Each structure stands twice: as structure tokens, then as C-alpha cells.
PDB file of C-alpha atoms in Angstrom:
ATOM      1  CA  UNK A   1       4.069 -10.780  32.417  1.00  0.00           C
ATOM      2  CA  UNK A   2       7.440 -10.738  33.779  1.00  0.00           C
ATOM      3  CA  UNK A   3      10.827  -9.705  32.480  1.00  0.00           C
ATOM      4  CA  UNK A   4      11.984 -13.279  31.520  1.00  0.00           C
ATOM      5  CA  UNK A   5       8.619 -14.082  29.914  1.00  0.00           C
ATOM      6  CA  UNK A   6       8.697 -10.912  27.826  1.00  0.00           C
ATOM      7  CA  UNK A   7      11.952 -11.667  26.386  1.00  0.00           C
ATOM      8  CA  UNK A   8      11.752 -15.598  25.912  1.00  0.00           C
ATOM      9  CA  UNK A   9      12.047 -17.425  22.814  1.00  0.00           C
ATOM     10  CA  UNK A  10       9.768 -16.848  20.200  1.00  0.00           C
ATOM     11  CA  UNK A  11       6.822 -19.274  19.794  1.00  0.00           C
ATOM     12  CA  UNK A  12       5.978 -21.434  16.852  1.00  0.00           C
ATOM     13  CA  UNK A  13       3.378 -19.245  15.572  1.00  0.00           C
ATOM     14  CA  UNK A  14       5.555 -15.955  16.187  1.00  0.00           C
ATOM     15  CA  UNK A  15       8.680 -17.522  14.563  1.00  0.00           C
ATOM     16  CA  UNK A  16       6.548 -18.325  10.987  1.00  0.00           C
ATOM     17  CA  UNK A  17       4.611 -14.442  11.112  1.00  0.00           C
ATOM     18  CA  UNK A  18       8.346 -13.085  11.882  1.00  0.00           C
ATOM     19  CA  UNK A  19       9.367 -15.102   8.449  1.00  0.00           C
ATOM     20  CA  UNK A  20       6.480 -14.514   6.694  1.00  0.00           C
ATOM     21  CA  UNK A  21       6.394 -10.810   7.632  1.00  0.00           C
ATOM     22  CA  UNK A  22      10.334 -10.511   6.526  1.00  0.00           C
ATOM     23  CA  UNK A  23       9.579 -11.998   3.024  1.00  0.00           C
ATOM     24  CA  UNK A  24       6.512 -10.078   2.415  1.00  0.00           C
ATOM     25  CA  UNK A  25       8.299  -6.405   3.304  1.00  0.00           C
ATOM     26  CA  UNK A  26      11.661  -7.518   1.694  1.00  0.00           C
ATOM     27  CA  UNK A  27      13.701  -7.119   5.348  1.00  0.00           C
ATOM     28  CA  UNK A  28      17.356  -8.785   5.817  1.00  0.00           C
ATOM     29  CA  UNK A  29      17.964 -11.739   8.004  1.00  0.00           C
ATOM     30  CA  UNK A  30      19.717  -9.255  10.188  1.00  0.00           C
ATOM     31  CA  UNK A  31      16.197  -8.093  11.093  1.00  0.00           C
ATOM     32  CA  UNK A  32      15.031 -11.454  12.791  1.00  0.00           C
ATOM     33  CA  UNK A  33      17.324 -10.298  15.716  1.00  0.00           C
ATOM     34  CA  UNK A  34      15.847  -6.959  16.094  1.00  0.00           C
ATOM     35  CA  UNK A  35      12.431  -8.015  15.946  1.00  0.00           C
ATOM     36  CA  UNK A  36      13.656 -10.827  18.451  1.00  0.00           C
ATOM     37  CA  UNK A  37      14.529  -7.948  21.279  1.00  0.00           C
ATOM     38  CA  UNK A  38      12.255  -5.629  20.213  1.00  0.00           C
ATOM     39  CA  UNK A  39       9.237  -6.148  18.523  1.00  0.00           C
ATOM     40  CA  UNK A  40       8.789  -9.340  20.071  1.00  0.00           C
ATOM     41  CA  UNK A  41       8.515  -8.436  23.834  1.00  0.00           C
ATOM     42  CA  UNK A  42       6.793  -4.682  22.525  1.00  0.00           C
ATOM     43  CA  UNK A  43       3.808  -6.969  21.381  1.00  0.00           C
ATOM     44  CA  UNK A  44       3.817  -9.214  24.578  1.00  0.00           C
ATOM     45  CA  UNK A  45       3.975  -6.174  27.025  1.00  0.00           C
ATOM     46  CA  UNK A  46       1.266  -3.984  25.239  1.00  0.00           C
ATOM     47  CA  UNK A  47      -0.624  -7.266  25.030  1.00  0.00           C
ATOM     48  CA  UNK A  48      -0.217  -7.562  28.531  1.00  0.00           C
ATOM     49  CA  UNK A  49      -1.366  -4.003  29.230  1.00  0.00           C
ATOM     50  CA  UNK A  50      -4.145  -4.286  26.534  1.00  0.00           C
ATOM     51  CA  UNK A  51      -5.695  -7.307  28.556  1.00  0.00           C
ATOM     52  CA  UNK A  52      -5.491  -5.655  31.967  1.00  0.00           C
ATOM     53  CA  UNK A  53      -7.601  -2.917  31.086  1.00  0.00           C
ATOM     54  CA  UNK A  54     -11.062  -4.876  29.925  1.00  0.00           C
ATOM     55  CA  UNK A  55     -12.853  -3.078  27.568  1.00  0.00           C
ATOM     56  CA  UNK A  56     -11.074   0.081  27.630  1.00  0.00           C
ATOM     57  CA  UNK A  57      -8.996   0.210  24.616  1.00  0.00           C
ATOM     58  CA  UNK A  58      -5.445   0.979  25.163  1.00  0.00           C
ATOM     59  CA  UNK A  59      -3.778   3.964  22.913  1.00  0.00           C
ATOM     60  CA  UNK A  60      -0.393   3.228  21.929  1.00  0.00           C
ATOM     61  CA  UNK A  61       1.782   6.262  20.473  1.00  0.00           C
ATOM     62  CA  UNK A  62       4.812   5.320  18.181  1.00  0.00           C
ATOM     63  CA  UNK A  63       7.140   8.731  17.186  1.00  0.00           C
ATOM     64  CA  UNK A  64      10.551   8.830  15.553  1.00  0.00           C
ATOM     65  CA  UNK A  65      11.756  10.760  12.649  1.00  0.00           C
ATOM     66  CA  UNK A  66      11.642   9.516   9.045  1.00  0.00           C
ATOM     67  CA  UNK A  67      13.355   5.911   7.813  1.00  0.00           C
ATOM     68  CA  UNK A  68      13.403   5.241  11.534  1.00  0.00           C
ATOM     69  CA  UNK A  69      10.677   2.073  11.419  1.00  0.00           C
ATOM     70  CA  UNK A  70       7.999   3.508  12.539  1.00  0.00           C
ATOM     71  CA  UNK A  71       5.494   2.337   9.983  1.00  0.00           C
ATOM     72  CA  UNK A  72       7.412  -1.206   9.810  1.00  0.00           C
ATOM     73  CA  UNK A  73       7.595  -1.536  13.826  1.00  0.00           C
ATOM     74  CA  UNK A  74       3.949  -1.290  13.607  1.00  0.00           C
ATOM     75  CA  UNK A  75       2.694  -3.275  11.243  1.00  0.00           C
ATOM     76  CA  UNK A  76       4.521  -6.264  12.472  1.00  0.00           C
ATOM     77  CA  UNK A  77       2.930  -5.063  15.978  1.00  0.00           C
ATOM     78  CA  UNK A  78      -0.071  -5.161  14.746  1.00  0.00           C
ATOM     79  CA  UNK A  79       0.272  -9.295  13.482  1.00  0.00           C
ATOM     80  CA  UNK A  80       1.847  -9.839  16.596  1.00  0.00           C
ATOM     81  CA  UNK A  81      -1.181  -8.820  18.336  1.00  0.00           C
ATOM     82  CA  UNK A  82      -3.597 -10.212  16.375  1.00  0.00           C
ATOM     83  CA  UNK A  83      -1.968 -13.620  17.180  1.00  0.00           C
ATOM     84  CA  UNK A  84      -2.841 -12.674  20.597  1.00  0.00           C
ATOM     85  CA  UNK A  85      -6.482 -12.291  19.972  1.00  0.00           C
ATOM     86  CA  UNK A  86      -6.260  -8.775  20.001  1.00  0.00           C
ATOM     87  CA  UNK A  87      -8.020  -5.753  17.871  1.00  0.00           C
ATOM     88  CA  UNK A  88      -5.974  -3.619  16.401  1.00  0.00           C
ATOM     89  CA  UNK A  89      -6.627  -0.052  14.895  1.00  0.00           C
ATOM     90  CA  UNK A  90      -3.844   2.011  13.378  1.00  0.00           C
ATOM     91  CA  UNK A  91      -3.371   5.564  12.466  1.00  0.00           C
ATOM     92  CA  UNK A  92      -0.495   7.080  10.523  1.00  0.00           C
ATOM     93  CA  UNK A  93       0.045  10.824  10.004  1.00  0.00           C
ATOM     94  CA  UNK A  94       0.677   9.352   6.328  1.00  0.00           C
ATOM     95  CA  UNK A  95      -2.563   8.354   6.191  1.00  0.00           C
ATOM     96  CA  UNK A  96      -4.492  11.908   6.996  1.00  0.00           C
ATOM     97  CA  UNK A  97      -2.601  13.880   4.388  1.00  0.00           C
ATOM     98  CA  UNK A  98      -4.335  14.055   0.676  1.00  0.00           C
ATOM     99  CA  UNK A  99      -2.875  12.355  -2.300  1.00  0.00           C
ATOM    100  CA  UNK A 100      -0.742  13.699  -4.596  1.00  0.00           C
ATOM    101  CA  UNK A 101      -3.188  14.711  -6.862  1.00  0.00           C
ATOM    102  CA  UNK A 102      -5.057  16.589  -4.745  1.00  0.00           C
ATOM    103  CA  UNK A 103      -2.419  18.446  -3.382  1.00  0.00           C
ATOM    104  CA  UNK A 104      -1.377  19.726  -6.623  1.00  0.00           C
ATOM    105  CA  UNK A 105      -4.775  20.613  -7.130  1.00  0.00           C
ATOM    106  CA  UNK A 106      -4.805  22.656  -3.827  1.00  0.00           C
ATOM    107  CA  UNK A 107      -1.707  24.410  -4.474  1.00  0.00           C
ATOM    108  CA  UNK A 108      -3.134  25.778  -7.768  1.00  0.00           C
ATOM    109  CA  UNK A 109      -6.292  26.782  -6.388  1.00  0.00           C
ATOM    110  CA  UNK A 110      -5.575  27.860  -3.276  1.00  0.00           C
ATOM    111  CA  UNK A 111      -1.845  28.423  -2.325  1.00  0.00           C
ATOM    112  CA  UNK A 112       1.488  26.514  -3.305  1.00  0.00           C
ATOM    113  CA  UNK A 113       2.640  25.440   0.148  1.00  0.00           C
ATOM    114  CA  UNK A 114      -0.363  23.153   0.316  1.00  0.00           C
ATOM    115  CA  UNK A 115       1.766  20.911  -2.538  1.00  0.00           C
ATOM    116  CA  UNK A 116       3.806  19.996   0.203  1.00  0.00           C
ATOM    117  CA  UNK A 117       2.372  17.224   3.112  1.00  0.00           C
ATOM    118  CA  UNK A 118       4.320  19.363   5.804  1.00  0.00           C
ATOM    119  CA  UNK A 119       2.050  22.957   5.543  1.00  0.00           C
ATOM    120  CA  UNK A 120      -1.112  21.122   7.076  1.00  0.00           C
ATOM    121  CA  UNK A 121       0.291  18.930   9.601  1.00  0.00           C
ATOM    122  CA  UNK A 122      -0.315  21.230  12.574  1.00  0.00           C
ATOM    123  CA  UNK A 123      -3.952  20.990  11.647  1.00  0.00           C
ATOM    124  CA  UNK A 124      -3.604  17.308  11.119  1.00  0.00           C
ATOM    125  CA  UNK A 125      -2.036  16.878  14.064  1.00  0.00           C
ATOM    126  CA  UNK A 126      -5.017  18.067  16.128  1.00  0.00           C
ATOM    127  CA  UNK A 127      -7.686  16.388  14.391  1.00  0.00           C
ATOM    128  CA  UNK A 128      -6.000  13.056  14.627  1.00  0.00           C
ATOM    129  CA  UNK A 129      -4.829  13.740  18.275  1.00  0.00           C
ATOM    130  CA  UNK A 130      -9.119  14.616  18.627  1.00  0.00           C
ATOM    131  CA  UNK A 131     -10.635  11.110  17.042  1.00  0.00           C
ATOM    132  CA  UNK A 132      -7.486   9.381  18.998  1.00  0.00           C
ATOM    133  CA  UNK A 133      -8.604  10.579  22.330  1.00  0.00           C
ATOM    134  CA  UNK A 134     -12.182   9.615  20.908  1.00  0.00           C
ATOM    135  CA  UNK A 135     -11.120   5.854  20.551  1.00  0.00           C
ATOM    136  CA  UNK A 136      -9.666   6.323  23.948  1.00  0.00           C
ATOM    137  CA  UNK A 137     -12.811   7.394  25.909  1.00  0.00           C
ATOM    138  CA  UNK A 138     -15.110   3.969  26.495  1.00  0.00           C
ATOM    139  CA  UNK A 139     -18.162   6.145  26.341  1.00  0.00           C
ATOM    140  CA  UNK A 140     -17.675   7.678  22.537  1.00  0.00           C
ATOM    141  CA  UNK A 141     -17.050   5.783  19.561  1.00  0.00           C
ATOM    142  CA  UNK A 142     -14.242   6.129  16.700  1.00  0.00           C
ATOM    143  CA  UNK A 143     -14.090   8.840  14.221  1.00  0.00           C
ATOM    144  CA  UNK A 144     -16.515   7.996  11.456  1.00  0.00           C
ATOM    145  CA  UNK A 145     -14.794   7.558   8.109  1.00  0.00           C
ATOM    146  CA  UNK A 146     -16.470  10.325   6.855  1.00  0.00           C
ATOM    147  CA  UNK A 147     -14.939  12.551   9.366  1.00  0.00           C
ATOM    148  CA  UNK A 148     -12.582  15.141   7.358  1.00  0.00           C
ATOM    149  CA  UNK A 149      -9.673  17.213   9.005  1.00  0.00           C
ATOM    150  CA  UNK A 150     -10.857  20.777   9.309  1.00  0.00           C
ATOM    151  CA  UNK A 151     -10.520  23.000   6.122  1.00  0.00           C
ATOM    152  CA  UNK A 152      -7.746  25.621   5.657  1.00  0.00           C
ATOM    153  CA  UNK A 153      -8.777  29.117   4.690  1.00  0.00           C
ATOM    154  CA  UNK A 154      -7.744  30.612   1.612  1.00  0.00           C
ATOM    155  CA  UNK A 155      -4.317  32.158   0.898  1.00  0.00           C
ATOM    156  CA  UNK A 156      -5.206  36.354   0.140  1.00  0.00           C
TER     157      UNK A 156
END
């Protein structure tokens, strides 16, 4: 897709998921006209890449420090591409860390640092960064769900 293309109006269908989208997550108006010149042509262009490369799947990598829109800029990515006909699968660092609970629980048992999310996310890092490269390889498949991040030893 070219330039112009990738930043033309909004279609029909894209104009009512922007709308919807900004109701549902509680955004200002003042976000139409970011999603507009960013999300917007983001979507078309990885769509664009997405479809070039058959049945490979394309691996998209979103970074930025916290309250930046990270988790926002992909979730509305994610609609966007759907409307495209495209499969989605996403994975936030958010979502390999334990719950609360849990963590408490750990930093009883085990050691207090592992109350916090930060202490593991080293080993986090590499186990997500492993079934990543797994969705990325045509030849294996995803990291079953039962797949766990690799245990820490115990605090002496």
C-alpha cells in the first residue's frame, strides 16, 4: 500500500470500531485524531505486511514505558485487523506475571522480592521472547497454554 493509501480517510466500518472502541475504553474525543494518524495507517501497513508473507505469521513488537498506550494501541490494533480478515494473537508482559495472590503467597514462602511483578521479569522475558519466536517459525506451533515460565530457585 502506498503512502497516500495508508493515511486516507477512515472507512465506514473503521470510523464506527474507532467510536465504538472510544466508548467502550472511556477515551476523549481528542483521541479520534490520534488514532486517525496513528493507529489507523499502523493497522493498514502491518496488514499490508501480514498479507505479503502467506502463511508465515508476522511478529509485531510494541515497547514503551508505562501509561504510554501500549496495551490501548494494541487492542484497537488488534479490531483494526480483524476488520481486515486477519488473526490476531497478543502477548503482554502483564499477562505472564502471577496474580496478586500468588505473589503474596510466593513472597512468604519463598522470598519477599517475588511480591513485586518486577523480580521475575528477566526470566519472563526469555520465556515469552522463546514461545514468541515459536509462533514465528512456520514449522512449530504456539506455546501450549499449559506451558509455565521456568521456576525460580529458592531464596537461602
Amino acid at each position: 500500500m502506498d503512502e497516500p493509501a495508508l493515511m486516507s480517510a477512515p472507512s465506514g466500518e473503521e470510523t464506527a470500531l474507532l467510536a465504538a472502541f472510544m466508548g467502550d475504553e472511556g477515551l476523549p474525543p481528542r483521541f479520534a485524531d490520534l488514532a486517525r494518524s496513528l493507529h489507523l495507517p499502523l493497522a493498514r501497513r502491518v496488514g499490508d505486511w501480514a498479507r505479503t508473507r502467506g502463511r508465515t505469521p508476522l511478529v509485531v513488537g510494541i515497547c514503551g514505558p508505562q501509561g504510554a498506550g501500549k496495551s490501548t494501541l494494541t487492542l484497537l490494533l488488534t479490531q483494526l485487523l480483524k476488520t481486515q480478515g486477519l488473526r490476531t494473537a497478543n502477548l503482554s508482559i502483564d499477562d505472564l506475571y502471577l496474580p496478586r495472590e500468588a505473589r503474596e503467597r510466593l513472597a512468604r514462602t519463598v522470598h519477599p522480592l517475588l511480591q513485586t511483578r518486577g523480580f521475575r521479569a528477566r526470566t519472563i522475558r526469555r520465556w515469552a521472547w522463546r514461545c514468541w519466536m515459536r509462533w514465528g517459525a512456520p514449522a512449530l506451533s504456539p506455546c501450549p497454554a499449559s506451558t509455565r515460565p521456568p521456576t525460580i530457585p529458592r531464596h537461602r
